Coordinates of C-alpha atoms in Angstrom, one line a residue:
X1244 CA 0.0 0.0 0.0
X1245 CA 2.8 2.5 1.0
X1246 CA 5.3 1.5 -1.3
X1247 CA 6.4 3.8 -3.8
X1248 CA 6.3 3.1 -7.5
X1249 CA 10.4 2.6 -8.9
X1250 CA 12.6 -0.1 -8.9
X1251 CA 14.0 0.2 -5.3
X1252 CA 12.0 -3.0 -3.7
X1253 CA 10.0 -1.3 -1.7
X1254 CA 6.8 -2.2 -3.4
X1255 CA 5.1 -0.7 -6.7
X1256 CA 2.0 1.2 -6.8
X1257 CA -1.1 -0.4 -6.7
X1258 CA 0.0 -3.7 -4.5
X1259 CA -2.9 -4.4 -2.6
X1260 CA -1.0 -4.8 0.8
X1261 CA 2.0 -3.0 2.4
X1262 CA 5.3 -3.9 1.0
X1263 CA 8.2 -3.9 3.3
X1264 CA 11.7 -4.2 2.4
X1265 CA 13.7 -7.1 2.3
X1266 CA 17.0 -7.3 4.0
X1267 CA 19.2 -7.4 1.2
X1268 CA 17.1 -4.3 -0.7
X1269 CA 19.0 -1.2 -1.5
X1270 CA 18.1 2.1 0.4
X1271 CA 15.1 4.5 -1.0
X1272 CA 15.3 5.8 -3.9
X1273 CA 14.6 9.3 -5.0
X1274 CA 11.2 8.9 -6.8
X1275 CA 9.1 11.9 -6.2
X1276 CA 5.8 10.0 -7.6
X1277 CA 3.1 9.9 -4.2
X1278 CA 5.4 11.6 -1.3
X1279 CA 5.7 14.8 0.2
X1280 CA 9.4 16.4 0.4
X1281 CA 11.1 15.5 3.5
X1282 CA 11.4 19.2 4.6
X1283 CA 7.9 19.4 4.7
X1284 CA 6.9 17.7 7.8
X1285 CA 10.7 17.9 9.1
X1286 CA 11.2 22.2 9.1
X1287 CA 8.4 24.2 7.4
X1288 CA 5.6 22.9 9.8
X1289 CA 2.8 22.0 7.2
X1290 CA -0.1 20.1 8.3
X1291 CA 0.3 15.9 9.0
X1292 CA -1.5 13.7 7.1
X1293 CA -5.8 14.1 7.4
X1294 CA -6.4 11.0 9.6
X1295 CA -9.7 12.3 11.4
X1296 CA -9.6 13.5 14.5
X1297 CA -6.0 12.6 16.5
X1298 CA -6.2 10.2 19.0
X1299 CA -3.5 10.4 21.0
X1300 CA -1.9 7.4 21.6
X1301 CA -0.3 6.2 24.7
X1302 CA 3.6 5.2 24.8
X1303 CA 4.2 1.2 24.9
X1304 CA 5.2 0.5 28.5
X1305 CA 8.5 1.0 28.8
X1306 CA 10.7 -2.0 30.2
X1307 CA 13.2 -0.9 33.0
X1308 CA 15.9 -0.5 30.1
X1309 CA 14.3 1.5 28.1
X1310 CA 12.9 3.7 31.2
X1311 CA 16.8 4.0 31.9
X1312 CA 17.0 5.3 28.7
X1313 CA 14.1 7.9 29.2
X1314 CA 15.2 9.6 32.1
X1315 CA 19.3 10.1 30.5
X1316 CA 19.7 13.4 29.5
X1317 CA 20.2 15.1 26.4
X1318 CA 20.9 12.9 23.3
X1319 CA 24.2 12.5 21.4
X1320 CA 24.8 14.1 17.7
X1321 CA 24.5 10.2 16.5
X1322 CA 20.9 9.9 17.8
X1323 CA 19.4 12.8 16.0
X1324 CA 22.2 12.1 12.9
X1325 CA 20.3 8.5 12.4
X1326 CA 17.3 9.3 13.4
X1327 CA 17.2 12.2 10.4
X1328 CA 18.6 9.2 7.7
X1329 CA 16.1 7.2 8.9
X1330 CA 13.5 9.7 8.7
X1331 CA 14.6 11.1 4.7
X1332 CA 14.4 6.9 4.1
X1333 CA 10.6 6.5 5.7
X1334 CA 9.5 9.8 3.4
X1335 CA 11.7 8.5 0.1
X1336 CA 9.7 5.4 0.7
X1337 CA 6.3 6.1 2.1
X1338 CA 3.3 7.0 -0.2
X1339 CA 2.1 9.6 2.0
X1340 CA -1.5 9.7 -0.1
X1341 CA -2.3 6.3 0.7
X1342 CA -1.1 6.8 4.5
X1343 CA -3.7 9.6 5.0
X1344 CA -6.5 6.6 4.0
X1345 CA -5.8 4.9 7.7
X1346 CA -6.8 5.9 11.0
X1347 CA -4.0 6.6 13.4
X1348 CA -3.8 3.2 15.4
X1349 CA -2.7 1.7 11.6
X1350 CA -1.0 4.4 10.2
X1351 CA 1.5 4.0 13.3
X1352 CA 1.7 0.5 12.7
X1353 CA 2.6 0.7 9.1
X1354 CA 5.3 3.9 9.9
X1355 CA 6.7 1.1 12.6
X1356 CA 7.3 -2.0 10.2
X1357 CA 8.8 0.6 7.6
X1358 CA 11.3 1.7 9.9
X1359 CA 12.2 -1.7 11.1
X1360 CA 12.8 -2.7 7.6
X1361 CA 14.9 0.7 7.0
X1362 CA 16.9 0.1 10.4
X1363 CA 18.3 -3.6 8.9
X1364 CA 18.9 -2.5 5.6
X1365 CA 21.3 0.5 6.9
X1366 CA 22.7 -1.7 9.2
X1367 CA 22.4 0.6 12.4
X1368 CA 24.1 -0.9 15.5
X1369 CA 20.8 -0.1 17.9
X1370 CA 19.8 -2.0 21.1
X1371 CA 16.2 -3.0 21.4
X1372 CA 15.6 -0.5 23.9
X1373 CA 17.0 2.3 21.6
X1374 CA 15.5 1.3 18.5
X1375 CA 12.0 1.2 20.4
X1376 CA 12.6 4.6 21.7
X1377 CA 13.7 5.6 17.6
X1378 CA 10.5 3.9 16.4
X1379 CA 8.6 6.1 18.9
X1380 CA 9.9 9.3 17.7
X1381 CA 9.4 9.1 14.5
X1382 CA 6.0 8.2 14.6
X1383 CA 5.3 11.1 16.7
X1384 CA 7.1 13.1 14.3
X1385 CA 5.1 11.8 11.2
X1386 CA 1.6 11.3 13.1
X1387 CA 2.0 14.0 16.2
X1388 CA 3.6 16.7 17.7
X1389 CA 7.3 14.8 18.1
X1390 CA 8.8 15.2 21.8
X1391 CA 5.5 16.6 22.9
X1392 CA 3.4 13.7 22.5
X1393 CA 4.6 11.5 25.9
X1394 CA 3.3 14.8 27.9
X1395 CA 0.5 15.5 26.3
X1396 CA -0.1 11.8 27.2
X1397 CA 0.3 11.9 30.7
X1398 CA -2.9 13.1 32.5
X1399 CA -0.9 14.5 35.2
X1400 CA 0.9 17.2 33.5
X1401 CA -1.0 20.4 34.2
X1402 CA 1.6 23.0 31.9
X1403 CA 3.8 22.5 29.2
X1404 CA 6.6 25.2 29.1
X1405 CA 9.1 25.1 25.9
X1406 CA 12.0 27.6 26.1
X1407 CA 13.5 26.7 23.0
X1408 CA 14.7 23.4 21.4
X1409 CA 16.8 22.5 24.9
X1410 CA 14.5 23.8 27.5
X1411 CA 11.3 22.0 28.5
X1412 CA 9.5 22.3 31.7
X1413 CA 6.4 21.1 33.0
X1414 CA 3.7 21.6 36.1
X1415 CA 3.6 18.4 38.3
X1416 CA 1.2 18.8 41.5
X1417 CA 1.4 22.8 41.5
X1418 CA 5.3 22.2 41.3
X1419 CA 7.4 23.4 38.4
X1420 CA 9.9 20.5 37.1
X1421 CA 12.7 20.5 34.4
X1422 CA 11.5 17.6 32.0
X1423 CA 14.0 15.6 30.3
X1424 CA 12.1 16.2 27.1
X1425 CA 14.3 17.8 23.8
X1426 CA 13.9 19.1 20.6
X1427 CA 16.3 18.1 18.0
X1428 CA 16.7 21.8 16.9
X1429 CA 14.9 25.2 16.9
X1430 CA 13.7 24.3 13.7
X1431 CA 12.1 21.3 14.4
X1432 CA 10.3 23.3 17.3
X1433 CA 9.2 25.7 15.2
X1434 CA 7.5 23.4 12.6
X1435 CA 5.7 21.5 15.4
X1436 CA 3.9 24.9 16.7
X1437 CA 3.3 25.8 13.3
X1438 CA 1.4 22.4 12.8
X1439 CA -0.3 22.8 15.9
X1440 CA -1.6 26.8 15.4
X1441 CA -2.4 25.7 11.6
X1442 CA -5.1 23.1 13.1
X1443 CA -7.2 26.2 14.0
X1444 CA -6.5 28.3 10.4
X1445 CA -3.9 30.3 12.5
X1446 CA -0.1 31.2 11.8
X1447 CA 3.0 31.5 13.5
X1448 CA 6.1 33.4 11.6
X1449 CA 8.6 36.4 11.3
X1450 CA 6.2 38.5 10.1
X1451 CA 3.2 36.9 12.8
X1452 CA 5.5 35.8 15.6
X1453 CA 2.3 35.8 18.6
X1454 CA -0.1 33.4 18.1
X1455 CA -2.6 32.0 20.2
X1456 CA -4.2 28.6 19.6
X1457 CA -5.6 25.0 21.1
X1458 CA -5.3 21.4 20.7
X1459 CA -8.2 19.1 19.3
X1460 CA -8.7 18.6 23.1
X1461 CA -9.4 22.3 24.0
X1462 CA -5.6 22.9 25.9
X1463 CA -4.5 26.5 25.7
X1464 CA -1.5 27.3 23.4
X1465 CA 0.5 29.8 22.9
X1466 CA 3.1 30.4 21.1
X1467 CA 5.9 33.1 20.6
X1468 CA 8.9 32.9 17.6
X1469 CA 11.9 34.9 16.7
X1470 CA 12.3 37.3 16.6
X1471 CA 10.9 38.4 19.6
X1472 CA 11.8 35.3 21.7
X1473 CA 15.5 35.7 21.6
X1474 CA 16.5 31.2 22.3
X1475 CA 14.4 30.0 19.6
X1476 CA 10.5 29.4 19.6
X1477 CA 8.8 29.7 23.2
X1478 CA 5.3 27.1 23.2
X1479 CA 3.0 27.0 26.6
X1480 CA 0.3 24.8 26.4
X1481 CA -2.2 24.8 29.6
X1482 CA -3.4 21.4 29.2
X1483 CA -7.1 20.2 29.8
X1484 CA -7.8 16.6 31.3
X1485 CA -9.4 13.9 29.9
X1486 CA -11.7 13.6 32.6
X1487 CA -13.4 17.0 33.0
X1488 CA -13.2 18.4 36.8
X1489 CA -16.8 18.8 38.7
X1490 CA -17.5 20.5 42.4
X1491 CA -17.6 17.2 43.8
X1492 CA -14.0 16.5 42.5
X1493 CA -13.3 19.9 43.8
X1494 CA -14.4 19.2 47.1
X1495 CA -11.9 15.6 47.0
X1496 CA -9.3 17.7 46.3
X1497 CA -10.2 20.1 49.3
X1498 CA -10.7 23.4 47.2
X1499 CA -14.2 23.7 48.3
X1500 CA -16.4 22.6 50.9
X1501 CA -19.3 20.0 50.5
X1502 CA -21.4 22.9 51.5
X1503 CA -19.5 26.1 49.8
X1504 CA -19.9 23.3 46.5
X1505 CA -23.5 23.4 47.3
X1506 CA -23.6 27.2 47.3
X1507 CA -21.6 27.5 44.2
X1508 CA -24.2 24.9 42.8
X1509 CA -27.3 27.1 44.0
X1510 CA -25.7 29.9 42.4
X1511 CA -24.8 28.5 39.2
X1512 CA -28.6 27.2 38.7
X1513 CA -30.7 30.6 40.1
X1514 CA -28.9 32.7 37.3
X1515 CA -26.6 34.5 39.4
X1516 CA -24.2 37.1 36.8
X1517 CA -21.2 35.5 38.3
X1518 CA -17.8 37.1 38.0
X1519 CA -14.7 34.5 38.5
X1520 CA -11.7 36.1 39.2
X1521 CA -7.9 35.1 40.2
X1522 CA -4.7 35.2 39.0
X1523 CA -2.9 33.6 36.0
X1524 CA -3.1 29.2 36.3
X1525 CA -5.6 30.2 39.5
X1526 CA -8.3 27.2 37.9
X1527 CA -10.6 29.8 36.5
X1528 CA -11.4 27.9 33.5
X1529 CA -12.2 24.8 35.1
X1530 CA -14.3 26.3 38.0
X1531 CA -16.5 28.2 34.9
X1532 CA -16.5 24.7 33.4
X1533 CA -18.2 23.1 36.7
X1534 CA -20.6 25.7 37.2
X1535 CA -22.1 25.4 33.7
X1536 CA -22.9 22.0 34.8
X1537 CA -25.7 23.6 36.4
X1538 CA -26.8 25.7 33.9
X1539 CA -30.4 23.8 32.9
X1540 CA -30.6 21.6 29.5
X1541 CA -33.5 24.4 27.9
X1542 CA -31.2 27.0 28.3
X1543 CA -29.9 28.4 25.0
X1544 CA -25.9 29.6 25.6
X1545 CA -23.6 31.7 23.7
X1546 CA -20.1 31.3 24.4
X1547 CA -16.9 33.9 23.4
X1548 CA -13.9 32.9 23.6
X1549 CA -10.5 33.9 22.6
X1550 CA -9.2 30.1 21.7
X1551 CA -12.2 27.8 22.4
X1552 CA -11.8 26.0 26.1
X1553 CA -15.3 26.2 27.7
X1554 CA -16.5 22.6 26.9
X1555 CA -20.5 23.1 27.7
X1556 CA -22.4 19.5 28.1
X1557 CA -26.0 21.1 27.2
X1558 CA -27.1 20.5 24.1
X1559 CA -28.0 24.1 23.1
X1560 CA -25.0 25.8 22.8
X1561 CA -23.1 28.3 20.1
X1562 CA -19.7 28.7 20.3
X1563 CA -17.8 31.8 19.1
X1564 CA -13.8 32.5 18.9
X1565 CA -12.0 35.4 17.8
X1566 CA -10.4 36.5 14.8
X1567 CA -6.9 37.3 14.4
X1568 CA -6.0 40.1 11.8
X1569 CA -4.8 38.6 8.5
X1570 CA -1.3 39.2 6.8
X1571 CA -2.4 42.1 5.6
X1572 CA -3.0 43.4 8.8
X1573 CA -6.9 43.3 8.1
X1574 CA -10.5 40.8 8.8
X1575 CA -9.3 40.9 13.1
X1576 CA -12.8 39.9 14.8
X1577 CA -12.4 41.1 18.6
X1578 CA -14.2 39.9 21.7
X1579 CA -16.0 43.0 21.7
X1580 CA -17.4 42.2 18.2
X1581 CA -18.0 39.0 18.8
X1582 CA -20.1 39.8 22.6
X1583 CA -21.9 42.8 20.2
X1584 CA -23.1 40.8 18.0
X1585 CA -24.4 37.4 20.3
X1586 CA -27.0 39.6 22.3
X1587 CA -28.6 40.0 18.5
X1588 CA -28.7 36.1 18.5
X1589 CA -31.3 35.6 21.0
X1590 CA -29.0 34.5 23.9
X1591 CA -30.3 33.4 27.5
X1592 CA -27.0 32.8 29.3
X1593 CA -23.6 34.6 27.8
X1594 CA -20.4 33.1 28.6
X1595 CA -17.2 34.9 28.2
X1596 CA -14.2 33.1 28.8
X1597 CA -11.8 35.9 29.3
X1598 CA -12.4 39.8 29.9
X1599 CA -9.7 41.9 29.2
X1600 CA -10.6 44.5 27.6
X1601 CA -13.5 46.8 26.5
X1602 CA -15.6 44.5 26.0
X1603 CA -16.5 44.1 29.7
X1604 CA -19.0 47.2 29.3
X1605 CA -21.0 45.0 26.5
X1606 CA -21.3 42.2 29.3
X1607 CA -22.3 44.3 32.2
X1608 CA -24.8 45.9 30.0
X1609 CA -26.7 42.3 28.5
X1610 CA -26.5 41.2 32.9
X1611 CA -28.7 44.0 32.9
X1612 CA -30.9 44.2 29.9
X1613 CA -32.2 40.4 30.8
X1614 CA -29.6 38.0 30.3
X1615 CA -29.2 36.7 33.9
X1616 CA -27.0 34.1 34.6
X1617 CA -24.3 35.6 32.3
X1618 CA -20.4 34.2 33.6
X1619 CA -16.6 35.4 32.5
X1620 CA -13.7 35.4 34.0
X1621 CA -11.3 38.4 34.8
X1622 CA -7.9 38.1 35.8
X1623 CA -7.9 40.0 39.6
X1624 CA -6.4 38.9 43.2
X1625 CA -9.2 39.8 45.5
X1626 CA -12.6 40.4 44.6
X1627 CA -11.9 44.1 45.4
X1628 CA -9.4 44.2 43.2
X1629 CA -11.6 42.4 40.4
X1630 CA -13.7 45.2 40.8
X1631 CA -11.3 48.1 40.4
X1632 CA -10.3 45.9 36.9
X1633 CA -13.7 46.0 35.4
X1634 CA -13.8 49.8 35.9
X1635 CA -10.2 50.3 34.3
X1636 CA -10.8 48.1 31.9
X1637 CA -14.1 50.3 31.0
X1638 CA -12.0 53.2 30.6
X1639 CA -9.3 52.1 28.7
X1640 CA -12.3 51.5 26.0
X1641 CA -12.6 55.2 25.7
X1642 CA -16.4 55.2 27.0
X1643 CA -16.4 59.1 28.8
X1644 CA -18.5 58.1 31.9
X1645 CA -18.4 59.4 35.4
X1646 CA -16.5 57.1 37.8
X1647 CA -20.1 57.0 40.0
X1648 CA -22.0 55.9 36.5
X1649 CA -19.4 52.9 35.8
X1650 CA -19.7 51.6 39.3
X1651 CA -23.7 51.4 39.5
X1652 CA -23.4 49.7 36.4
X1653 CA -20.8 47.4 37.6
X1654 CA -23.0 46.9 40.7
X1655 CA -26.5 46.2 39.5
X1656 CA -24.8 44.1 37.0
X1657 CA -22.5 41.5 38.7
X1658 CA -24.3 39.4 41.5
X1659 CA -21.4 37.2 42.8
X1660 CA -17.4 37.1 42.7
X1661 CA -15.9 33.5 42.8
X1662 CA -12.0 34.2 43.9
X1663 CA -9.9 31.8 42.9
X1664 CA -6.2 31.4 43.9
X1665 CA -3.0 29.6 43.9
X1666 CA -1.4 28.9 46.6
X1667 CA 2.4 29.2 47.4
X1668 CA 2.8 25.0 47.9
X1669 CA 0.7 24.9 44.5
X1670 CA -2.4 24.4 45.8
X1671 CA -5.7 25.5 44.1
X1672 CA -8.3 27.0 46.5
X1673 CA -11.6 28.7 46.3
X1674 CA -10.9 31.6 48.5
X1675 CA -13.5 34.3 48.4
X1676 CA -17.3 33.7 47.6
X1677 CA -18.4 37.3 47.5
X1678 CA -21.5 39.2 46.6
X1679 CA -22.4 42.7 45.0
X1680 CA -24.7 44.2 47.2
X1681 CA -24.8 47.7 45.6
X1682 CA -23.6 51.3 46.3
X1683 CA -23.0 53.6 49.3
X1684 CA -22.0 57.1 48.1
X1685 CA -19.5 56.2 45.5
X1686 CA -18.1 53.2 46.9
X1687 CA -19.3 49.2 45.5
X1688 CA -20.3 47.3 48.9
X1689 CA -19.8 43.6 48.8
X1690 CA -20.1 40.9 51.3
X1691 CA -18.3 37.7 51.7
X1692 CA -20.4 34.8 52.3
X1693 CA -17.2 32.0 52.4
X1694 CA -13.8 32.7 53.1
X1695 CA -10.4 30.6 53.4
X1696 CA -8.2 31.5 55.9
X1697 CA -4.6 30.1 55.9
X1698 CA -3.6 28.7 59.7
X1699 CA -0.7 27.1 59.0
X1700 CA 1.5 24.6 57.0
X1701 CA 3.0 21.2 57.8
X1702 CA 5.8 19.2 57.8
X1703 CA 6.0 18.9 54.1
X1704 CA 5.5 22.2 53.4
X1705 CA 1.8 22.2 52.3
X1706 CA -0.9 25.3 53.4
X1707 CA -3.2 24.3 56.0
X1708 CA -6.5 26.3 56.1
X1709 CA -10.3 25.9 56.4
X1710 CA -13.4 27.6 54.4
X1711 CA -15.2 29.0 57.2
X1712 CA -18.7 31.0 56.6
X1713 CA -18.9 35.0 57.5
X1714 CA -22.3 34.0 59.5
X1715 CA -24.9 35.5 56.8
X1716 CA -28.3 33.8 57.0
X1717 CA -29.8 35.4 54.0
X1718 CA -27.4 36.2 51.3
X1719 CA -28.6 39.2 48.8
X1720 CA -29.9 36.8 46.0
X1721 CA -32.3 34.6 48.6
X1722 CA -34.9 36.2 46.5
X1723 CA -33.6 34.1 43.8
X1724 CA -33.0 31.5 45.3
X1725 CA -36.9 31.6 46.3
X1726 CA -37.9 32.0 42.7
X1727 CA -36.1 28.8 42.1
X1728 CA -37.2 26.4 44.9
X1729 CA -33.6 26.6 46.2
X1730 CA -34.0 28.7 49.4
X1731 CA -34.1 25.6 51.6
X1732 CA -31.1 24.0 49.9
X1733 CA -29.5 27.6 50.5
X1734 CA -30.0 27.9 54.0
X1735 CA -29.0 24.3 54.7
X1736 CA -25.3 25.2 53.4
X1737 CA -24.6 28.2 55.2
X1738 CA -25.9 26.4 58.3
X1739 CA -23.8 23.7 57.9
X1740 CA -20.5 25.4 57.3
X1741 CA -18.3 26.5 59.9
X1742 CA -18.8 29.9 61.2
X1743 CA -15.5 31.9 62.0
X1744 CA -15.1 32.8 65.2
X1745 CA -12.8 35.9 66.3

C-alpha cells in the first residue's frame, strides 16, 4: 500500500498490501511519484496527514531499560544524525497519499514495520531499547507533535513550558519541574507549533510571531517565535484533562467545601451574573466549566472565547472565537465584536471566557438588559481588586463616563465574585465567595459569604487552612434562590459550614 512506485524493492503502486523491504534491498530511492518532500513535515511545519480526528496514543510500557534510557539526559549528535537518515528513508519510501487513507492506530503500525525494515537494511548498530525509543519518535514526528506527544499523554501534566529546542518544563502537582524532554533543533520546534496553530487556520512566523491557539482537546496554546523570543520558539500549552473536573472533585481535592460546593451549585442554577476572578493558572477555566454543569438543559448559551476552552455539556450551545488580523493586517474579529453581536442572537446565558478588555461594558450591559446568569472570568487577586479591573478596563475603552455611573453599572450588573487562587505550595483553593450588594455614596459594597483563611503549613510544606462562613443567614440573591425552589437547599449550606469565630 505505502510502497512507492520505482525499482528500489519497496513495493510498486497499486500492491494491494503493504510492502516492506527485504533485508538485502538497496536504500530508497529518489522517486518523487506519491510523497511529500522530506522538509515538509521535518522544518516548514505544514499540516500531518488528514487522519480524522487525532487520537492520542499512549507510549508502549516502557521495560526498565528503556525507562533508563528515558530519564538520561540530552541525546548525542549520532541519535538525532540516524534518526534524520532514517526519517529522509521512511518519506523516500512512504506514499504519504495512501497513508492519509488509515486511522492513526494503523498508520502508526505501518510507519513502525517501515522503519524496522529501513533500520536492517542500513545496518544501524541499535539496542532494542533504543530502536524502540527511535520507532517512537518518529512516529510522533510523522503522526503527532514529536517530543511533545509522551506529555501531552500523561494526565498529570497540568503546563507545558518550551523555552527553545533544549529547554522544557512542566507543572507536576502545582510544582514546576525541568523535564527531560528535547527538541532536535529550533527548527524542528518551530514546525511543530506551526502544525499545531495551523489546526485552527492560525499562523505563526517572522512576520506573525504571537499566536494563540488550542489542541483538538481544548488545551491552551501559545506560542511566541523569533524574533521576539531571543533562544528560539517559546510554546506553553495549559493542558485540559481527559476527565473533566466537577464540584464534587473539587471538594476531594479540598478546594471547596461540600457545603460552599452546594452554594456555588445554587448559584450557578438561580442565574446569578457570576464574575470569576484570580490570577494567572488560578483554575478559572475549570471552576467556569463546573458551574455550567448547572446551567439547565433548555437553556440556550452563547459562548466567546479567545481560543475555544469552555466545553459546555448542554445540548444548546453556540460557540464563538475570535479572529486574528490577516497578513495584511486586516478581517481581526475582537471579543468585543463577537459579545456585540451574540446579544442579537437571542442569547439566555452569555459566557465569556476571558475579559480583558472593552468589551466588559457590552457584558455588564446584557447582565442588565435580561440575560441573567451571564459568567466570565477576569484576571484580579481579590474580589476588590476584580472590581477596580472592570472599571479600568471600561475606561481604557474610551467610554467618557463618570466614575459613579461605571460603578452602578458594575454593581446592579454583577451578583457574585468566585475568587480563585493559587497557593504558594501549588495548591488551588476557592478563596472568596463574594457578593455585589450595591452602592453607598461612591463606593461598590460587597459581602463575603465564604472565606479561606490560611492557619498554617505542615511538615511537608503544604498550606493548612479551612473555608469558614462570614455568618450570613440570607445572602442578597435569597430572593432568587426563592424564585427557584432553592432557598431551603441555600439555608441548609450556610448552616452547615463553619462559622468563624474571632
Amino acid at each position: 500500500m505505502f510502497g512507492k512506485r520505482g525499482q528500489d524493492g519497496f513495493g510498486k503502486a497499486g500492491s494491494p498490501t503493504p510492502v516492506h523491504a527485504p533485508a538485502h534491498a538497496p536504500p530508497a530511492s529518489s522517486s518523487t511519484m506519491g510523497r511529500t518532500e522530506p522538509d515538509t513535515i521535518l522544518d516548514v511545519g505544514s499540516a500531518p496527514p488528514q487522519l480524522g480526528p487525532r487520537q492520542p496514543i499512549a507510549p508502549p510500557p516502557l521495560s526498565p531499560t528503556t525507562a533508563g534510557a528515558k530519564r538520561r539526559t540530552l541525546r548525542d549528535d549520532g541519535y538525532y544524525d540516524t534518526k534524520a537518515q532514517v526519517f529522509s528513508a521512511l518519506i523516500d519510501t512512504i506514499d504519504l497519499s495512501q497513508l492519509a487513507k488509515l486511522d492513526g492506530e494503523s498508520a502508526r503500525e505501518e510507519i513502525r514495520d517501515i522503519v524496522n525494515d529501513i533500520i536492517t537494511i542500513k545496518n544501524f548498530a541499535m539496542s532494542i531499547a533504543e530502536q524502540e525509543e527511535l520507532l517512537e519518535d518518529i512516529c510522533n514526528d510523522v503522526l503527532g507533535y514529536g517530543p511533545l506527544e509522551p506529555l501531552l499523554a500523561r494526565d498529570d501534566i497540568a503546563d507545558i513550558m518550551v523555552n527553545g529546542a533544549g529547554q522544557t518544563f512542566i507543572e507536576v502537582g502545582g510544582k514546576t519541574i525541568e523535564s527531560e524532554i528535547r527538541f532536535r533543533d529550533n527548527a524542528q520546534l518551530l514546525s511543530i507549533c506551526q502544525r499545531i496553530v495551523s489546526q485552527v487556520g492560525r499562523r505563526v512566523d517572522e512576520s506573525s510571531p504571537i499566536c494563540d491557539a488550542r489542541l483538538p482537546d481544548g488545551s491552551r496554546v501559545n506560542v511566541i517565535a523569533p524574533p521576539l523570543s531571543l533562544d528560539g520558539p517559546a510554546l506553553t500549552i495549559r493542558k485540559f484533562r481527559k476527565d473533566k473536573l466537577t464540584l464534587d472533585q473539587l471538594v476531594k481535592y479540598g478546594s471547596i467545601t461540600p457545603e460552599g460546593a452546594a452554594v456555588l451549585q445554587i448559584i450557578g442554577r438561580v442565574r446569578c451574573n457570576v464574575v470569576i476572578s484570580g490570577g494567572t493558572g488560578s483554575g478559572k477555566t475549570t471552576l467556569l466549566n463546573c458551574l455550567t454543569r448547572y446551567i439547565d438543559a433548555n437553556e440556550r448559551i452563547i459562548t466567546c472565547e479567545d481560543t475555544a476552552e469552555l466545553q459546555l455539556q448542554q445540548p444548546h450551545v453556540v460557540r464563538l472565537e475570535t479572529r486574528p488580523p490577516n497578513i495584511e493586517g486586516e478581517g481581526e474579529i475582537t471579543m468585543r465584536d463577537l459579545v456585540k453581536n451574540c446579544l442579537r442572537m437571542r442569547p439566555e446565558r452569555i459566557i465569556v471566557g476571558e475579559v480583558r478588555g472593552p468589551e466588559v461594558f457590552d457584558l455588564l450591559q446584557a447582565m442588565n438588559t435580561g440575560h441573567d446568569g451571564s459568567m466570565g472570568t477576569i484576571h484580579a487577586n481579590t474580589p476588590r481588586e476584580c472590581l477596580s479591573r472592570m472599571e479600568s478596563m471600561i475606561a481604557m475603552g474610551g467610554f467618557n463616563l463618570p466614575s459613579k455611573t461605571v460603578r452602578e453599572i458594575i454593581s446592579t450588573s454583577v451578583d457574585v465574585i468566585v475568587q480563585a487562587a493559587r497557593l504558594r505550595d501549588g495548591s488551588r483553593r476557592i478563596t472568596h465567595i463574594t457578593e455585589v450588594i450595591g452602592m453607598e455614596g461612591d463606593v461598590i459594597v460587597t459581602q463575603d459569604l465564604v472565606r479561606f483563611e490560611i492557619e498554617g503549613e505542615d511538615a511537608a510544606g503544604r498550606l493548612i487552612g479551612r473555608h469558614v462562613s462570614t455568618g450570613i443567614a440570607k445572602p442578597n440573591f435569597w430572593d432568587r434562590a426563592r424564585y427557584y425552589n432553592e432557598e431551603r437547599r441555600l439555608a441548609a449550606a450556610l448552616d452547615q459550614m463553619e462559622i468563624k469565630t474571632n
